[in-house]
Amino acid sequence: MPAANTRFRLGVDLGGTKIEILALDAQGGERFRQRVATPQGDYDATLRAIATLVQNAESALGGSGTVGIGTPGSISRATGLLRGSNSVCMNGKPIQRDLERVIGRAVRITNDANCFALSEASDGAGRGAAVVFGVILGTGVGGGIVVGGRILDGPNAIAGEWGHNPLPWPRDDERPGAPCFCGHDGCIETFLSGPGLERDHRLVAGETLTTHAIVERATQGDAACAASLARYEERLARALAHVMNILDPDAIVLGGGLSNIDALYVDVPNLWGEWVFSDRVDTRLLKHVHGDASGVRGAAWLWPIASQN
Ligand SMILES: [Zn+2]
């Protein structure tokens, strides 16, 4: 019979600049947290750094836990190799298999947007909702879908990746849209990311401001900034309505830097009804609870609490 103190879950957030580990107990409480810099450009050193963090957590807590990993990119189901990570030394590597070797147990791994959605669906803003669409609005735009407490992971491992769909119901002045790094023009990400808002403001208002400055000046009554924020909200409403017409989630939880704009949670639900194919909309638009911690928390939630036997 395992001792009570072995019943914890380890979540690892593997990012381009830092690696963080978090241990959650059976009640979802934090028991251990540590952060180190990501070894730059060195895949083997990155694996060792993760193994050391796991060791440190287990020495501190006395026992062994399950290990979940969240990281940008996704693992190809066909090849088992990571792709699309912004830490390019990780791409093309069988990271799951290698981590299982160095840590000595099965690990679960998924992308950071899925971790965000799982964290918020498990004990965050979307707790209790059957279907949660988690959205990251930051430097990039991504998302993840959680159904009944589990990440919806399709055969291509891309469920929820809406940022590289085109902006729906485009107006004439929105076509073809800005080129996106993915090779297409006018992706949702080119409108709804922080750089997208800044670009739009630069094009329309003729001034170069940071996202933070645009939002702050809008709240202070600057007309041009308020107009840019209004365009942003209307585009977000359209982009979310498009998802709602397919998925009809109970809750949409926003994360990433732009999710801290409080006006979104009032204004966007007032707008999205125009495009949602329903006479009324009961979907809740919610601000994240765990914020930056959702990466490690969601990674930990990748494993259920082990039943005591
Ligand atoms: Zn794109």
mmCIF file of C-alpha atoms and ligand atoms in Angstrom:
data_model
loop_
_atom_site.group_PDB
_atom_site.id
_atom_site.type_symbol
_atom_site.label_atom_id
_atom_site.label_comp_id
_atom_site.label_asym_id
_atom_site.label_seq_id
_atom_site.Cartn_x
_atom_site.Cartn_y
_atom_site.Cartn_z
ATOM 1 C CA MET A 1 0.000 0.000 0.000
ATOM 2 C CA PRO A 2 1.526 3.349 -0.939
ATOM 3 C CA ALA A 3 2.071 5.822 1.857
ATOM 4 C CA ALA A 4 -0.133 8.890 1.712
ATOM 5 C CA ASN A 5 2.830 11.094 0.880
ATOM 6 C CA THR A 6 3.453 9.217 -2.384
ATOM 7 C CA ARG A 7 0.148 10.453 -3.731
ATOM 8 C CA PHE A 8 1.276 13.511 -5.574
ATOM 9 C CA ARG A 9 1.520 14.573 -9.181
ATOM 10 C CA LEU A 10 4.443 16.372 -10.737
ATOM 11 C CA GLY A 11 3.883 18.879 -13.514
ATOM 12 C CA VAL A 12 6.765 20.260 -15.561
ATOM 13 C CA ASP A 13 6.465 23.384 -17.709
ATOM 14 C CA LEU A 14 9.253 23.197 -20.281
ATOM 15 C CA GLY A 15 9.629 26.597 -21.898
ATOM 16 C CA GLY A 16 12.229 28.310 -23.999
ATOM 17 C CA THR A 17 13.716 30.257 -21.111
ATOM 18 C CA LYS A 18 12.740 28.334 -17.988
ATOM 19 C CA ILE A 19 11.779 24.916 -16.761
ATOM 20 C CA GLU A 20 9.466 24.803 -13.763
ATOM 21 C CA ILE A 21 8.261 21.874 -11.697
ATOM 22 C CA LEU A 22 5.263 21.790 -9.391
ATOM 23 C CA ALA A 23 3.979 19.020 -7.126
ATOM 24 C CA LEU A 24 0.243 18.874 -6.443
ATOM 25 C CA ASP A 25 -1.219 16.783 -3.647
ATOM 26 C CA ALA A 26 -4.444 14.807 -3.925
ATOM 27 C CA GLN A 27 -6.479 17.925 -3.141
ATOM 28 C CA GLY A 28 -4.763 20.011 -5.835
ATOM 29 C CA GLY A 29 -2.670 21.894 -3.266
ATOM 30 C CA GLU A 30 0.871 22.957 -4.076
ATOM 31 C CA ARG A 31 3.533 21.006 -2.217
ATOM 32 C CA PHE A 32 6.749 21.863 -4.056
ATOM 33 C CA ARG A 33 7.815 24.273 -6.745
ATOM 34 C CA GLN A 34 11.199 24.929 -8.353
ATOM 35 C CA ARG A 35 12.358 26.769 -11.436
ATOM 36 C CA VAL A 36 15.618 26.662 -13.405
ATOM 37 C CA ALA A 37 16.835 28.292 -16.607
ATOM 38 C CA THR A 38 16.428 26.159 -19.734
ATOM 39 C CA PRO A 39 19.836 25.037 -21.044
ATOM 40 C CA GLN A 40 20.032 26.925 -24.329
ATOM 41 C CA GLY A 41 20.351 24.874 -27.483
ATOM 42 C CA ASP A 42 21.267 21.704 -25.600
ATOM 43 C CA TYR A 43 18.749 18.888 -25.798
ATOM 44 C CA ASP A 44 20.593 16.405 -23.547
ATOM 45 C CA ALA A 45 21.182 19.042 -20.877
ATOM 46 C CA THR A 46 17.453 19.890 -21.012
ATOM 47 C CA LEU A 47 16.542 16.250 -20.373
ATOM 48 C CA ARG A 48 18.977 16.119 -17.448
ATOM 49 C CA ALA A 49 17.598 19.358 -16.009
ATOM 50 C CA ILE A 50 14.068 17.897 -16.000
ATOM 51 C CA ALA A 51 15.284 14.661 -14.387
ATOM 52 C CA THR A 52 17.059 16.679 -11.671
ATOM 53 C CA LEU A 53 13.915 18.706 -10.947
ATOM 54 C CA VAL A 54 11.918 15.484 -10.577
ATOM 55 C CA GLN A 55 14.579 14.130 -8.218
ATOM 56 C CA ASN A 56 14.567 17.334 -6.167
ATOM 57 C CA ALA A 57 10.783 17.286 -5.795
ATOM 58 C CA GLU A 58 10.729 13.636 -4.787
ATOM 59 C CA SER A 59 13.568 14.037 -2.281
ATOM 60 C CA ALA A 60 11.759 16.973 -0.712
ATOM 61 C CA LEU A 61 8.401 15.169 -0.534
ATOM 62 C CA GLY A 62 9.609 11.632 0.113
ATOM 63 C CA GLY A 63 8.046 9.370 -2.487
ATOM 64 C CA SER A 64 7.493 9.262 -6.191
ATOM 65 C CA GLY A 65 4.806 10.926 -8.235
ATOM 66 C CA THR A 66 3.397 10.833 -11.717
ATOM 67 C CA VAL A 67 5.072 13.127 -14.250
ATOM 68 C CA GLY A 68 3.288 15.301 -16.808
ATOM 69 C CA ILE A 69 5.050 17.719 -19.150
ATOM 70 C CA GLY A 70 3.702 20.774 -20.919
ATOM 71 C CA THR A 71 5.710 22.391 -23.697
ATOM 72 C CA PRO A 72 5.132 24.395 -26.870
ATOM 73 C CA GLY A 73 4.656 22.323 -29.997
ATOM 74 C CA SER A 74 3.174 18.868 -30.288
ATOM 75 C CA ILE A 75 4.311 15.309 -30.650
ATOM 76 C CA SER A 76 3.583 13.758 -34.023
ATOM 77 C CA ARG A 77 1.507 10.653 -33.519
ATOM 78 C CA ALA A 78 3.081 9.140 -36.616
ATOM 79 C CA THR A 79 6.720 9.603 -35.637
ATOM 80 C CA GLY A 80 6.739 10.348 -31.897
ATOM 81 C CA LEU A 81 8.908 13.402 -32.627
ATOM 82 C CA LEU A 82 8.276 16.887 -31.260
ATOM 83 C CA ARG A 83 7.431 19.556 -33.835
ATOM 84 C CA GLY A 84 6.540 23.214 -33.803
ATOM 85 C CA SER A 85 8.451 24.069 -30.618
ATOM 86 C CA ASN A 86 10.000 27.511 -30.430
ATOM 87 C CA SER A 87 12.951 25.850 -28.674
ATOM 88 C CA VAL A 88 14.217 24.557 -31.969
ATOM 89 C CA CYS A 89 16.773 22.158 -30.489
ATOM 90 C CA MET A 90 13.791 20.137 -29.181
ATOM 91 C CA ASN A 91 12.180 19.721 -32.588
ATOM 92 C CA GLY A 92 12.623 16.379 -34.294
ATOM 93 C CA LYS A 93 13.530 14.719 -30.984
ATOM 94 C CA PRO A 94 11.673 11.762 -29.423
ATOM 95 C CA ILE A 95 11.260 13.750 -26.233
ATOM 96 C CA GLN A 96 8.681 11.529 -24.568
ATOM 97 C CA ARG A 97 10.706 8.356 -25.050
ATOM 98 C CA ASP A 98 13.916 10.052 -23.949
ATOM 99 C CA LEU A 99 12.299 11.517 -20.836
ATOM 100 C CA GLU A 100 10.817 8.162 -19.913
ATOM 101 C CA ARG A 101 14.327 6.725 -20.150
ATOM 102 C CA VAL A 102 16.020 9.375 -17.995
ATOM 103 C CA ILE A 103 13.207 9.604 -15.425
ATOM 104 C CA GLY A 104 12.541 5.879 -15.359
ATOM 105 C CA ARG A 105 8.741 5.875 -15.704
ATOM 106 C CA ALA A 106 5.949 6.681 -18.118
ATOM 107 C CA VAL A 107 5.438 10.408 -18.715
ATOM 108 C CA ARG A 108 2.566 12.235 -20.366
ATOM 109 C CA ILE A 109 3.308 15.237 -22.518
ATOM 110 C CA THR A 110 1.134 17.791 -24.273
ATOM 111 C CA ASN A 111 1.332 21.345 -25.477
ATOM 112 C CA ASP A 112 1.125 24.334 -23.205
ATOM 113 C CA ALA A 113 -2.247 25.556 -24.502
ATOM 114 C CA ASN A 114 -3.764 22.172 -23.662
ATOM 115 C CA CYS A 115 -2.204 22.438 -20.189
ATOM 116 C CA PHE A 116 -3.811 25.850 -19.756
ATOM 117 C CA ALA A 117 -7.232 24.489 -20.747
ATOM 118 C CA LEU A 118 -6.869 21.432 -18.493
ATOM 119 C CA SER A 119 -5.698 23.472 -15.523
ATOM 120 C CA GLU A 120 -8.592 25.927 -15.797
ATOM 121 C CA ALA A 121 -11.119 23.138 -16.431
ATOM 122 C CA SER A 122 -9.890 21.078 -13.466
ATOM 123 C CA ASP A 123 -9.806 23.600 -10.629
ATOM 124 C CA GLY A 124 -9.765 26.997 -12.274
ATOM 125 C CA ALA A 125 -12.299 29.297 -13.909
ATOM 126 C CA GLY A 126 -13.912 26.460 -15.883
ATOM 127 C CA ARG A 127 -14.290 24.082 -12.954
ATOM 128 C CA GLY A 128 -17.495 22.072 -13.278
ATOM 129 C CA ALA A 129 -18.052 22.945 -16.942
ATOM 130 C CA ALA A 130 -18.473 19.908 -19.189
ATOM 131 C CA VAL A 131 -16.786 21.415 -22.255
ATOM 132 C CA VAL A 132 -14.110 24.084 -21.869
ATOM 133 C CA PHE A 133 -12.376 25.958 -24.656
ATOM 134 C CA GLY A 134 -9.164 27.440 -23.266
ATOM 135 C CA VAL A 135 -7.740 30.310 -25.274
ATOM 136 C CA ILE A 136 -4.293 31.873 -25.107
ATOM 137 C CA LEU A 137 -4.145 35.486 -26.275
ATOM 138 C CA GLY A 138 -0.511 36.499 -26.017
ATOM 139 C CA THR A 139 2.461 36.830 -28.321
ATOM 140 C CA GLY A 140 0.742 34.057 -30.232
ATOM 141 C CA VAL A 141 -2.834 32.757 -30.219
ATOM 142 C CA GLY A 142 -3.613 29.135 -29.388
ATOM 143 C CA GLY A 143 -6.126 27.022 -27.602
ATOM 144 C CA GLY A 144 -7.087 23.702 -26.158
ATOM 145 C CA ILE A 145 -10.324 21.809 -25.607
ATOM 146 C CA VAL A 146 -11.205 19.845 -22.463
ATOM 147 C CA VAL A 147 -14.252 17.579 -22.447
ATOM 148 C CA GLY A 148 -15.324 15.884 -19.220
ATOM 149 C CA GLY A 149 -11.998 16.689 -17.576
ATOM 150 C CA ARG A 150 -9.876 15.294 -20.396
ATOM 151 C CA ILE A 151 -7.983 17.015 -23.182
ATOM 152 C CA LEU A 152 -9.579 16.412 -26.558
ATOM 153 C CA ASP A 153 -6.682 15.178 -28.610
ATOM 154 C CA GLY A 154 -7.439 14.259 -32.188
ATOM 155 C CA PRO A 155 -5.522 12.060 -34.607
ATOM 156 C CA ASN A 156 -3.368 15.041 -35.595
ATOM 157 C CA ALA A 157 -2.943 16.310 -32.012
ATOM 158 C CA ILE A 158 -4.148 19.778 -33.035
ATOM 159 C CA ALA A 159 -7.626 20.094 -31.459
ATOM 160 C CA GLY A 160 -8.218 23.675 -30.358
ATOM 161 C CA GLU A 161 -5.466 25.178 -32.531
ATOM 162 C CA TRP A 162 -7.661 27.951 -33.866
ATOM 163 C CA GLY A 163 -4.974 30.670 -34.130
ATOM 164 C CA HIS A 164 -4.087 29.702 -37.686
ATOM 165 C CA ASN A 165 -7.619 29.593 -39.002
ATOM 166 C CA PRO A 166 -8.617 32.706 -40.953
ATOM 167 C CA LEU A 167 -10.482 35.477 -39.151
ATOM 168 C CA PRO A 168 -14.141 34.610 -39.813
ATOM 169 C CA TRP A 169 -16.680 36.933 -41.464
ATOM 170 C CA PRO A 170 -13.866 39.176 -42.718
ATOM 171 C CA ARG A 171 -14.622 42.722 -43.794
ATOM 172 C CA ASP A 172 -13.193 44.051 -47.057
ATOM 173 C CA ASP A 173 -10.471 45.996 -45.259
ATOM 174 C CA GLU A 174 -9.429 42.831 -43.391
ATOM 175 C CA ARG A 175 -8.614 40.897 -46.547
ATOM 176 C CA PRO A 176 -6.172 39.403 -47.287
ATOM 177 C CA GLY A 177 -4.727 40.340 -43.875
ATOM 178 C CA ALA A 178 -1.176 40.315 -42.649
ATOM 179 C CA PRO A 179 1.176 37.499 -43.618
ATOM 180 C CA CYS A 180 1.546 34.919 -40.852
ATOM 181 C CA PHE A 181 4.660 32.885 -40.086
ATOM 182 C CA CYS A 182 2.648 29.749 -40.906
ATOM 183 C CA GLY A 183 2.543 30.726 -44.590
ATOM 184 C CA HIS A 184 -1.035 32.013 -44.801
ATOM 185 C CA ASP A 185 -2.429 35.538 -44.664
ATOM 186 C CA GLY A 186 -5.008 36.885 -42.245
ATOM 187 C CA CYS A 187 -4.811 34.187 -39.549
ATOM 188 C CA ILE A 188 -6.688 34.861 -36.321
ATOM 189 C CA GLU A 189 -3.289 35.143 -34.648
ATOM 190 C CA THR A 190 -2.328 38.085 -36.879
ATOM 191 C CA PHE A 191 -5.347 40.002 -35.494
ATOM 192 C CA LEU A 192 -5.724 38.780 -31.910
ATOM 193 C CA SER A 193 -2.135 38.410 -30.683
ATOM 194 C CA GLY A 194 -0.447 41.316 -28.881
ATOM 195 C CA PRO A 195 1.657 42.106 -31.974
ATOM 196 C CA GLY A 196 -1.578 41.885 -34.014
ATOM 197 C CA LEU A 197 -3.285 44.553 -31.902
ATOM 198 C CA GLU A 198 -0.181 46.749 -32.088
ATOM 199 C CA ARG A 199 0.000 46.351 -35.865
ATOM 200 C CA ASP A 200 -3.689 47.196 -36.288
ATOM 201 C CA HIS A 201 -3.303 50.308 -34.154
ATOM 202 C CA ARG A 202 -0.214 51.353 -36.131
ATOM 203 C CA LEU A 203 -2.030 50.923 -39.459
ATOM 204 C CA VAL A 204 -5.234 52.697 -38.455
ATOM 205 C CA ALA A 205 -4.095 55.303 -35.938
ATOM 206 C CA GLY A 206 -0.609 55.813 -37.326
ATOM 207 C CA GLU A 207 1.145 55.497 -33.966
ATOM 208 C CA THR A 208 3.379 52.782 -32.606
ATOM 209 C CA LEU A 209 2.355 51.737 -29.112
ATOM 210 C CA THR A 210 2.715 48.607 -27.006
ATOM 211 C CA THR A 211 -0.379 46.529 -26.251
ATOM 212 C CA HIS A 212 -0.164 47.699 -22.660
ATOM 213 C CA ALA A 213 -0.113 51.353 -23.703
ATOM 214 C CA ILE A 214 -3.042 50.931 -26.118
ATOM 215 C CA VAL A 215 -5.162 49.337 -23.387
ATOM 216 C CA GLU A 216 -4.164 51.861 -20.749
ATOM 217 C CA ARG A 217 -4.838 54.863 -22.978
ATOM 218 C CA ALA A 218 -8.152 53.377 -24.083
ATOM 219 C CA THR A 219 -9.300 53.235 -20.455
ATOM 220 C CA GLN A 220 -8.166 56.846 -20.011
ATOM 221 C CA GLY A 221 -10.401 57.981 -22.847
ATOM 222 C CA ASP A 222 -7.967 58.166 -25.789
ATOM 223 C CA ALA A 223 -10.313 57.879 -28.796
ATOM 224 C CA ALA A 224 -7.891 56.198 -31.205
ATOM 225 C CA CYS A 225 -6.824 53.604 -28.626
ATOM 226 C CA ALA A 226 -10.441 52.968 -27.622
ATOM 227 C CA ALA A 227 -11.307 52.393 -31.279
ATOM 228 C CA SER A 228 -8.446 49.910 -31.666
ATOM 229 C CA LEU A 229 -9.575 48.040 -28.569
ATOM 230 C CA ALA A 230 -13.158 48.030 -29.885
ATOM 231 C CA ARG A 231 -11.980 46.514 -33.186
ATOM 232 C CA TYR A 232 -10.039 43.920 -31.225
ATOM 233 C CA GLU A 233 -13.104 42.987 -29.149
ATOM 234 C CA GLU A 234 -15.334 42.701 -32.205
ATOM 235 C CA ARG A 235 -12.821 40.447 -33.957
ATOM 236 C CA LEU A 236 -12.469 38.309 -30.838
ATOM 237 C CA ALA A 237 -16.270 38.003 -30.697
ATOM 238 C CA ARG A 238 -16.376 36.832 -34.322
ATOM 239 C CA ALA A 239 -13.492 34.393 -33.851
ATOM 240 C CA LEU A 240 -15.096 32.890 -30.718
ATOM 241 C CA ALA A 241 -18.564 32.722 -32.297
ATOM 242 C CA HIS A 242 -17.070 30.604 -35.052
ATOM 243 C CA VAL A 243 -15.755 28.120 -32.467
ATOM 244 C CA MET A 244 -19.074 28.173 -30.577
ATOM 245 C CA ASN A 245 -20.967 27.227 -33.730
ATOM 246 C CA ILE A 246 -18.853 24.067 -33.963
ATOM 247 C CA LEU A 247 -18.050 23.108 -30.368
ATOM 248 C CA ASP A 248 -20.709 24.919 -28.293
ATOM 249 C CA PRO A 249 -18.537 24.951 -25.161
ATOM 250 C CA ASP A 250 -20.033 25.599 -21.710
ATOM 251 C CA ALA A 251 -17.174 27.915 -20.851
ATOM 252 C CA ILE A 252 -14.462 29.791 -22.709
ATOM 253 C CA VAL A 253 -11.507 30.688 -20.495
ATOM 254 C CA LEU A 254 -9.030 33.313 -21.628
ATOM 255 C CA GLY A 255 -5.344 33.300 -20.730
ATOM 256 C CA GLY A 256 -2.214 35.054 -21.964
ATOM 257 C CA GLY A 257 -1.314 38.730 -21.584
ATOM 258 C CA LEU A 258 -4.369 40.133 -23.376
ATOM 259 C CA SER A 259 -6.724 38.152 -21.145
ATOM 260 C CA ASN A 260 -6.002 40.721 -18.444
ATOM 261 C CA ILE A 261 -8.122 43.312 -20.292
ATOM 262 C CA ASP A 262 -11.162 43.246 -17.997
ATOM 263 C CA ALA A 263 -13.469 44.901 -20.534
ATOM 264 C CA LEU A 264 -13.332 41.794 -22.758
ATOM 265 C CA TYR A 265 -15.506 39.811 -20.366
ATOM 266 C CA VAL A 266 -18.327 42.332 -20.618
ATOM 267 C CA ASP A 267 -18.002 43.584 -24.182
ATOM 268 C CA VAL A 268 -17.336 40.369 -26.114
ATOM 269 C CA PRO A 269 -20.430 38.481 -24.850
ATOM 270 C CA ASN A 270 -22.472 41.547 -25.772
ATOM 271 C CA LEU A 271 -21.171 41.258 -29.341
ATOM 272 C CA TRP A 272 -20.891 37.559 -30.161
ATOM 273 C CA GLY A 273 -24.631 36.901 -30.438
ATOM 274 C CA GLU A 274 -24.600 38.464 -33.903
ATOM 275 C CA TRP A 275 -22.628 35.498 -35.257
ATOM 276 C CA VAL A 276 -23.620 32.628 -32.951
ATOM 277 C CA PHE A 277 -26.265 30.563 -34.698
ATOM 278 C CA SER A 278 -28.685 30.544 -31.780
ATOM 279 C CA ASP A 279 -31.465 32.739 -30.429
ATOM 280 C CA ARG A 280 -29.580 33.108 -27.143
ATOM 281 C CA VAL A 281 -26.069 32.425 -25.885
ATOM 282 C CA ASP A 282 -25.476 30.927 -22.439
ATOM 283 C CA THR A 283 -21.760 30.266 -22.891
ATOM 284 C CA ARG A 284 -19.682 31.889 -20.158
ATOM 285 C CA LEU A 285 -16.583 33.911 -21.066
ATOM 286 C CA LEU A 286 -14.210 33.700 -18.096
ATOM 287 C CA LYS A 287 -10.887 35.074 -17.003
ATOM 288 C CA HIS A 288 -8.275 32.532 -15.984
ATOM 289 C CA VAL A 289 -7.740 31.781 -12.295
ATOM 290 C CA HIS A 290 -4.239 30.301 -12.364
ATOM 291 C CA GLY A 291 -2.612 32.572 -14.961
ATOM 292 C CA ASP A 292 1.065 31.813 -15.497
ATOM 293 C CA ALA A 293 0.851 28.789 -13.195
ATOM 294 C CA SER A 294 -1.532 26.996 -15.537
ATOM 295 C CA GLY A 295 1.347 25.438 -17.511
ATOM 296 C CA VAL A 296 2.736 23.480 -14.562
ATOM 297 C CA ARG A 297 -0.684 22.867 -13.034
ATOM 298 C CA GLY A 298 -2.155 21.487 -16.254
ATOM 299 C CA ALA A 299 0.896 19.276 -16.765
ATOM 300 C CA ALA A 300 0.372 17.815 -13.275
ATOM 301 C CA TRP A 301 -3.313 17.227 -14.041
ATOM 302 C CA LEU A 302 -2.368 15.064 -17.050
ATOM 303 C CA TRP A 303 -2.417 12.112 -14.653
ATOM 304 C CA PRO A 304 -5.365 11.269 -12.440
ATOM 305 C CA ILE A 305 -4.657 10.871 -8.729
ATOM 306 C CA ALA A 306 -3.629 7.259 -8.260
ATOM 307 C CA SER A 307 -6.276 5.209 -6.488
ATOM 308 C CA GLN A 308 -5.053 3.894 -3.175
ATOM 309 C CA ASN A 309 -4.672 0.147 -3.306
HETATM 310 ZN ZN ZN B 1 -0.988 31.484 -39.343
#
